[in-house]
XYZ file of C-alpha atoms in Angstrom:
519
model
C 27.144 52.944 10.894
C 23.182 52.983 11.645
C 21.841 55.385 14.184
C 21.367 51.817 16.690
C 25.104 50.838 16.460
C 26.436 54.209 17.108
C 24.025 54.526 20.259
C 25.539 53.602 23.706
C 24.074 50.432 24.632
C 21.341 52.223 27.748
C 21.766 55.875 26.393
C 18.801 57.817 25.899
C 16.442 57.292 22.587
C 16.659 60.531 20.678
C 13.006 62.308 19.899
C 11.627 60.552 17.196
C 14.058 58.159 16.384
C 11.982 55.271 16.736
C 14.665 53.386 18.890
C 13.460 51.608 22.484
C 17.507 50.270 23.029
C 17.199 52.968 26.120
C 13.717 53.128 27.156
C 14.290 53.273 30.877
C 10.830 50.917 31.055
C 12.506 47.790 29.235
C 12.499 46.016 32.808
C 8.837 46.564 33.615
C 8.094 45.908 29.163
C 10.189 42.088 30.111
C 7.794 41.447 33.183
C 4.252 41.654 31.286
C 6.132 40.148 28.640
C 7.257 37.375 30.421
C 3.896 36.763 31.864
C 2.062 36.686 28.804
C 4.560 33.882 27.626
C 3.840 31.777 30.309
C 0.668 31.760 29.718
C 0.725 31.367 26.271
C 3.483 28.154 27.523
C 2.162 26.940 30.423
C -1.372 26.555 29.094
C 0.853 23.692 26.430
C 0.745 21.664 29.871
C -1.616 22.685 32.556
C -4.099 20.618 31.240
C -2.438 17.552 31.514
C -3.457 17.510 35.200
C -6.948 18.201 35.181
C -7.148 15.919 31.725
C -8.724 12.785 33.392
C -10.529 14.766 35.275
C -11.737 16.677 32.306
C -11.872 13.426 29.889
C -14.683 11.745 32.555
C -16.141 14.950 33.043
C -17.210 15.158 29.240
C -17.219 11.936 28.334
C -13.803 11.875 25.864
C -12.531 8.668 25.275
C -9.234 7.409 25.397
C -8.769 7.731 21.869
C -9.182 11.746 21.923
C -7.849 12.767 24.497
C -4.513 13.922 23.108
C -7.113 16.355 21.334
C -6.539 18.443 24.415
C -3.423 18.746 23.945
C -2.536 18.397 20.196
C -5.162 21.036 18.815
C -4.165 23.684 20.756
C -0.233 22.909 19.923
C -1.307 22.043 16.077
C -2.940 25.173 15.408
C -0.440 27.505 17.243
C 2.771 25.736 15.721
C 0.616 26.226 12.460
C -0.289 29.339 12.158
C 2.835 31.388 14.195
C 4.690 32.212 10.767
C 1.083 33.812 9.625
C 1.060 35.471 13.321
C 4.316 36.850 13.067
C 3.454 38.449 9.690
C 0.136 40.239 10.974
C 2.527 41.695 13.410
C 4.231 43.073 11.290
C 1.235 44.398 9.707
C -0.606 45.861 12.326
C 2.229 46.763 14.443
C 4.018 44.456 17.139
C 2.172 46.202 20.653
C -1.645 46.132 18.708
C -0.939 42.198 18.253
C 0.671 41.975 21.690
C -2.433 42.780 22.725
C -5.106 41.432 20.302
C -3.349 38.152 20.733
C -4.157 38.903 24.957
C -7.681 39.864 24.428
C -8.454 36.878 22.343
C -6.778 33.675 24.499
C -8.751 35.388 27.022
C -11.868 34.987 25.303
C -10.841 31.391 24.417
C -10.086 30.853 27.440
C -13.284 31.873 28.563
C -14.498 29.341 26.606
C -12.862 26.110 27.397
C -13.860 26.643 30.960
C -17.414 26.702 29.858
C -16.783 23.416 27.317
C -20.031 21.590 27.867
C -19.032 18.412 25.403
C -15.245 17.785 23.722
C -16.255 19.747 20.350
C -16.519 22.505 22.252
C -13.405 21.627 24.467
C -11.228 21.161 20.992
C -12.836 24.409 19.661
C -11.761 26.234 22.278
C -8.179 24.621 22.545
C -7.836 25.588 18.720
C -8.481 28.899 19.416
C -6.328 29.735 22.116
C -4.079 28.212 20.048
C -4.762 30.427 16.933
C -4.500 33.602 19.162
C -1.165 32.279 20.768
C 0.353 32.416 17.494
C -0.579 35.963 17.466
C 0.853 36.482 20.822
C 4.113 34.518 20.615
C 5.827 36.192 17.765
C 5.005 39.716 18.181
C 6.173 39.196 22.540
C 9.904 37.487 21.158
C 9.897 40.529 18.335
C 9.531 43.015 20.651
C 11.826 41.630 23.248
C 14.308 41.647 20.582
C 14.507 45.409 20.184
C 14.259 46.437 23.335
C 17.592 44.069 24.570
C 20.189 45.081 22.125
C 23.046 45.723 24.942
C 24.771 42.184 24.995
C 25.227 41.514 28.575
C 21.489 42.791 29.328
C 20.439 40.517 26.657
C 21.877 37.757 28.264
C 19.822 38.189 30.990
C 16.679 38.898 29.084
C 16.729 35.854 26.989
C 17.824 34.107 30.160
C 14.687 34.775 31.523
C 12.884 34.442 28.592
C 13.986 30.928 28.167
C 13.647 29.854 31.323
C 9.498 30.535 30.788
C 9.661 28.733 27.774
C 11.739 25.707 29.081
C 9.946 25.243 32.652
C 6.467 27.481 31.992
C 5.256 23.746 31.196
C 6.203 22.784 34.378
C 4.998 25.437 35.691
C 1.645 24.539 34.972
C 1.447 21.141 36.089
C 2.073 22.298 39.187
C -0.652 25.380 39.074
C -3.130 22.435 37.210
C -2.629 20.271 40.018
C -3.723 22.607 42.717
C -6.418 24.366 40.198
C -7.985 20.766 39.533
C -8.155 19.684 43.237
C -9.050 22.307 45.321
C -11.396 24.197 42.456
C -11.977 22.290 39.310
C -10.721 21.265 36.846
C -11.782 24.648 34.567
C -10.533 26.843 36.580
C -7.316 25.668 34.621
C -8.815 27.978 31.906
C -9.864 30.159 33.424
C -6.908 31.463 35.208
C -5.948 32.470 31.999
C -8.120 35.517 31.940
C -6.441 37.919 35.463
C -2.672 36.752 33.837
C -4.219 38.011 30.055
C -5.634 41.233 31.961
C -3.055 41.835 33.746
C -0.073 41.626 30.973
C -2.775 43.561 28.574
C -2.634 46.584 30.551
C 0.496 46.505 31.404
C 1.910 46.641 27.724
C -0.634 49.494 26.388
C 0.655 51.501 28.904
C 4.467 50.104 29.078
C 5.327 49.220 25.947
C 6.672 51.238 23.111
C 7.813 50.173 19.786
C 9.439 52.006 16.938
C 7.610 54.120 14.377
C 6.936 52.913 11.339
C 7.764 49.525 12.079
C 4.752 48.160 9.864
C 5.213 45.447 7.054
C 3.108 46.597 4.411
C 3.684 43.712 1.863
C 0.580 41.507 0.407
C 0.088 38.748 2.503
C 1.113 35.314 0.834
C -2.252 33.926 1.207
C -1.299 30.585 -0.776
C 1.567 29.968 1.927
C -0.527 30.295 5.338
C -3.139 27.609 2.993
C -0.053 25.188 2.409
C 1.827 25.300 6.039
C -1.754 25.255 7.898
C -2.711 22.126 5.919
C 1.040 20.598 5.835
C 1.481 20.427 9.269
C -2.328 18.845 10.054
C -2.058 16.620 7.905
C 1.137 15.490 9.431
C -0.093 15.325 13.343
C -3.631 13.631 11.868
C -1.668 11.293 10.408
C 0.348 10.347 13.745
C -2.924 11.025 15.437
C -4.670 8.315 13.280
C -2.280 6.006 13.583
C -2.757 5.022 17.342
C -5.979 4.222 16.317
C -6.016 2.230 13.129
C -2.358 1.885 12.713
C 0.631 2.413 10.598
C -1.301 0.498 7.596
C -4.084 2.272 7.839
C -4.618 3.760 4.307
C -5.674 7.448 5.370
C -3.075 7.151 7.870
C -0.184 6.905 5.174
C -2.532 8.860 3.052
C -2.023 11.912 5.068
C 1.763 11.295 5.532
C 1.700 11.411 1.725
C -0.276 14.654 1.179
C 1.462 16.290 4.327
C 4.989 16.005 2.080
C 3.223 17.139 -1.062
C 1.578 19.838 0.631
C 4.942 21.639 2.408
C 6.520 20.241 -0.330
C 4.479 22.795 -2.377
C 5.038 24.986 0.845
C 8.579 25.373 -0.298
C 8.180 25.507 -3.806
C 5.986 28.635 -3.417
C 7.743 30.303 -1.033
C 11.158 30.259 -3.637
C 9.091 32.335 -5.845
C 6.480 35.208 -4.352
C 7.637 38.550 -3.866
C 7.016 38.652 -0.332
C 6.704 34.808 1.116
C 5.512 34.250 4.387
C 8.776 31.459 5.070
C 11.985 33.377 2.682
C 13.789 30.521 2.929
C 17.394 31.956 3.309
C 16.028 32.714 7.601
C 15.816 28.664 7.273
C 18.692 27.942 5.195
C 21.136 29.960 7.159
C 23.142 26.849 9.227
C 23.096 28.681 13.086
C 19.130 29.133 11.949
C 18.529 25.999 10.842
C 19.958 24.525 13.654
C 18.187 25.968 16.100
C 14.954 25.026 14.966
C 15.492 21.435 14.045
C 16.721 20.914 17.456
C 15.040 22.599 19.485
C 11.593 21.231 17.308
C 13.179 17.516 18.420
C 13.910 18.437 22.089
C 10.490 19.127 22.586
C 8.937 16.265 20.996
C 11.084 14.854 23.290
C 9.411 16.491 25.868
C 6.047 16.857 25.436
C 5.233 13.320 25.261
C 7.359 13.269 28.628
C 5.075 15.312 30.520
C 1.929 13.391 29.464
C 3.238 9.542 30.428
C 4.572 10.924 33.645
C 1.442 13.145 34.603
C -0.379 9.212 34.136
C 1.877 7.629 35.567
C 2.027 9.943 39.106
C -1.766 10.207 38.437
C -2.908 6.414 37.792
C 0.005 3.946 38.606
C 1.033 5.315 41.619
C -1.962 7.050 42.529
C -1.341 10.100 43.264
C -3.409 13.710 43.476
C -3.447 16.482 41.410
C -2.002 18.634 43.673
C 1.301 15.619 44.587
C 1.567 15.331 40.873
C 2.376 18.695 40.387
C 4.798 18.880 43.607
C 6.675 16.024 41.772
C 7.350 18.701 38.829
C 9.204 20.876 40.914
C 12.420 19.442 40.769
C 12.673 19.618 37.279
C 10.946 23.368 37.162
C 13.951 24.313 39.722
C 16.445 22.776 36.939
C 15.327 24.765 34.084
C 15.257 27.844 35.551
C 18.962 27.279 36.919
C 20.239 25.632 33.893
C 18.607 28.786 32.016
C 19.390 31.427 34.234
C 23.114 30.735 36.010
C 24.334 28.562 33.623
C 23.614 29.621 30.236
C 22.862 33.667 31.023
C 26.472 32.818 32.539
C 28.193 31.293 30.180
C 26.609 32.403 26.744
C 29.269 35.726 26.868
C 31.841 33.318 27.717
C 31.477 29.951 25.358
C 30.010 29.460 21.806
C 25.799 28.146 21.687
C 27.080 24.776 20.662
C 28.854 23.867 24.029
C 25.901 24.950 25.663
C 22.924 23.358 23.825
C 24.753 20.496 22.957
C 26.110 18.654 26.474
C 22.149 20.376 27.327
C 21.058 17.910 25.369
C 22.802 14.937 26.188
C 22.128 15.705 30.168
C 18.855 15.743 29.504
C 19.021 12.562 27.686
C 20.691 10.999 30.883
C 17.453 11.925 32.042
C 15.349 10.454 29.552
C 17.731 7.535 30.152
C 16.764 6.694 34.042
C 13.489 7.200 33.401
C 13.174 3.606 30.744
C 14.154 1.993 34.007
C 10.325 3.138 35.301
C 8.144 -0.095 36.696
C 4.851 0.150 38.777
C 7.078 0.568 42.251
C 9.509 2.839 41.097
C 10.379 4.821 44.056
C 9.869 8.744 43.319
C 12.965 9.626 45.462
C 16.226 7.214 43.771
C 14.408 7.319 40.011
C 12.618 10.122 39.485
C 14.104 12.483 41.570
C 17.131 12.698 39.672
C 15.911 12.221 36.181
C 13.509 15.409 36.513
C 16.510 17.173 38.023
C 19.017 16.133 35.083
C 16.100 16.906 32.407
C 15.546 20.346 34.271
C 18.831 21.450 33.706
C 20.196 19.847 30.371
C 17.331 21.384 28.911
C 17.033 24.698 30.922
C 21.029 25.494 29.717
C 20.180 24.177 26.024
C 17.240 26.470 25.610
C 18.366 29.880 26.770
C 21.284 29.361 23.700
C 18.899 28.653 22.016
C 15.988 31.177 22.136
C 18.529 34.298 21.440
C 20.407 32.923 18.512
C 16.577 32.154 16.900
C 17.355 35.908 15.375
C 21.460 35.247 14.267
C 22.479 37.175 11.696
C 19.126 37.803 10.318
C 18.123 40.415 7.696
C 15.914 43.628 9.380
C 13.319 42.816 7.453
C 13.080 38.718 8.194
C 13.794 40.230 12.013
C 10.243 39.067 12.742
C 9.747 35.726 10.853
C 13.047 34.327 12.728
C 11.199 34.934 15.936
C 8.279 33.400 14.962
C 9.680 30.290 13.489
C 11.715 29.561 17.128
C 8.283 29.399 18.462
C 7.044 27.130 15.760
C 9.763 24.583 15.772
C 8.553 24.483 19.452
C 4.697 24.355 18.804
C 5.149 22.105 15.737
C 7.802 19.639 17.573
C 5.000 19.331 20.984
C 2.173 18.798 18.582
C 3.820 16.176 17.147
C 5.766 14.926 20.147
C 2.403 14.181 21.477
C 0.728 12.327 19.123
C 3.733 10.521 17.726
C 4.923 8.954 21.797
C 1.787 8.635 22.169
C 1.013 5.890 19.647
C 4.400 4.034 20.154
C 3.127 3.944 24.199
C -0.618 3.164 23.439
C 1.128 -0.036 20.643
C 3.315 -1.045 23.043
C 0.494 -1.146 25.709
C -1.936 -3.217 24.038
C 1.054 -5.392 22.917
C 2.116 -6.186 26.437
C -1.939 -6.844 27.378
C -2.557 -9.101 24.591
C 0.440 -11.537 25.497
C 0.211 -11.331 29.023
C -3.587 -11.244 30.200
C -4.280 -15.155 29.244
C -2.145 -15.816 32.189
C -3.586 -13.731 34.453
C -6.963 -15.328 36.242
C -7.904 -12.916 38.899
C -9.475 -9.542 38.724
C -7.003 -8.272 40.866
C -3.668 -9.936 38.781
C -5.271 -8.559 35.203
C -5.528 -5.115 36.376
C -1.764 -5.758 37.578
C -0.882 -6.789 33.744
C -3.504 -3.578 32.508
C -0.938 -1.115 34.802
C 2.203 -3.089 33.847
C 1.245 -2.832 30.749
C 1.095 0.943 30.515
C 4.239 1.509 31.815
C 5.674 -0.821 29.679
C 4.532 1.752 26.815
C 5.529 4.645 28.396
C 9.313 2.969 29.047
C 9.012 2.022 25.132
C 8.402 5.342 23.884
C 11.071 6.983 26.138
C 13.481 5.331 24.645
C 12.773 6.564 21.570
C 12.861 10.463 23.168
C 16.449 8.966 24.319
C 17.505 8.603 21.064
C 15.656 11.923 20.020
C 17.587 14.150 22.315
C 20.589 12.684 21.083
C 20.267 13.490 17.739
C 19.211 16.965 18.786
C 22.286 16.904 20.314
C 24.217 16.229 17.697
C 22.044 18.801 15.322
C 23.320 21.461 17.236
C 27.243 20.536 17.823
C 27.002 19.812 14.134
C 25.627 22.979 12.206
C 25.840 25.918 14.522
C 29.135 26.992 14.422
C 28.603 30.817 15.617
C 31.277 31.824 18.129
C 30.271 33.774 21.674
C 28.512 37.078 21.624
C 31.013 40.108 21.693
C 29.859 42.857 24.018
C 28.125 44.830 21.368
C 25.555 44.789 18.508
C 25.119 45.628 15.655
C 21.903 45.904 12.884
C 21.832 45.871 9.045
C 20.427 48.282 5.987
C 17.198 48.612 4.566
C 14.337 50.038 5.112
C 11.227 50.480 8.021
C 11.727 50.282 11.118
C 12.568 46.638 11.063
C 16.297 48.021 10.273
C 16.390 48.825 14.204
C 15.728 45.349 15.451
C 18.814 44.373 16.747
C 21.269 40.887 16.097
C 24.353 39.836 17.928
C 28.262 40.216 16.732
C 28.928 37.052 17.133
C 32.731 36.183 17.199
C 33.682 33.042 14.455
C-alpha cells in the first residue's frame, strides 16, 4: 500500500513525507486557488460587456471584434498542455505564482491598449500566462484533497467557479464599464492576482521532489498550437469570406494535417506532451469531449445575449450584468448543492447526461427570441435552466478529469480539462458567431427591399440580428444534446467510494490521488 493510501484522511503528514493531504492550511489554500481560477475564468467573459465600448473606442471592426475573446481563449487552450508540463518541470507552486504575476502584467497592457493590435496582443498574453496558471491550480487542488467527501466539496466549489465564473464576469464587467471605464475590466485583475499570489506564497505547500525533469516535447507544442490556431482562424475567416473561400478551406486542411501529425508524434516520442493513454481511456475521453462541446454552446451564447440585451433591448451594461444573475445562481446551486450532494451517491454519467439536457432545454427556449421578448417569461427561465444544468454537469466533470490516471500523468490530465474548455470556447465563439452573421446577412438581404422608411430599415436590421442569434442557438441546442449523449455513452465510472488510492511510480507525483470508483 502506498504512503498516501495508508494514511487516514485529514491526518497530519509525517515530516519529510512530502504529503499535503493532511495539511491544515488546505482550505485556506483552496480560497486562493479558487480566487485565481475565478480571475482566469471570468476574464474570458468580463470583456464581453465592455466589448461594445472598447470596440468603439479603439476602432475595432465588427469582423475583428471577436478576436478580443478568441485571442485569449486560443492562446490559453493552445498552450495549456505545455503549461501543465512546465508546472511539472518548475514545480506547481512556482508555476502558479509566476502565472499570476504574468497575468497581472498582461492585464495592465490590455487596460492601457491604444489600438486593436495592442488589445489583441494583451489578450493573447493573458492566455499564455493563464495556460501556466490553470493546470498548476488544478494539480494543487487534486494533491491537497484526497478524502472523497472533502474532494467532492472542493471540486464543487471549483466546478461552480469554472461554470459560473464567466457569468460573474458579465456582472462585474457591467459595473466597471458603466461606472468607471471599459479599461477597468482589465485593471481589476491586478488586485486579484496580487492577493492570490501572496496567499499562495505563504499558505500553499507541495510535495518535495515533484518535478518531472524529462525533456520538453517541443515538436508536440508547436504542432498542437499551430493546429489549433489554424482551426479557429478557419472558423473566423469563414465569417467574413465564406465557407468556400480557398484560404478558409486551406486553414481547415492545415489544421487536420497538423493535429494528425501531433497525434503521430505523441505516439512515438519518449516524453510526449500529451501521452495518448490520457485521452484514450473512455471516462476521461468522454469528459474532455462532452465538456468541450458544452463550452462551444455556452461561450457563443454569452456573446449573443450580451449584444441582444444591450443593442436590441437597450439595457445598460450594469442591467445586462444583473440580467445574467439567475444563470450564476443556477450554476452555483447545480454545482455546490445538486452535484456535490449526489456525486458520492450516483454514477457521474447520471449527473452529466441529464445536466446537459436541462441546459439544452434552457437553450431551446432561447430559440424563441424576438425583438419584443419578455425577460421575465422567456430569458429568466431559460437562464435558470442553463445554469442548473451546466452547474450539475460541470462538478463531476472536473472531478473525473484525473479519474484512474497514472500518477505520472496527473498534471497533463488536469491540463486537458482546461484545454477542452478553452478550445471549446475559442471554437464556439468563432463558429456560432459565423453562423449568426451569415443568417443575419441573409435575412437583411431578403427583407431590406420591402422597408421603405429609415425606421423600417433599422427594424429590419434588428430583426436580422435576432434571427441570426436564434439560428446559431439552434446549433447550440444540438451541440448540448450531443454532449449529453457522449457523456451517457462513454462515461461508465461508478460512484466514488469513501477513500483514495494512488498508483506506483517514481517522484512525488506518485502522491497525486485519484478517486476509487465502484464499477
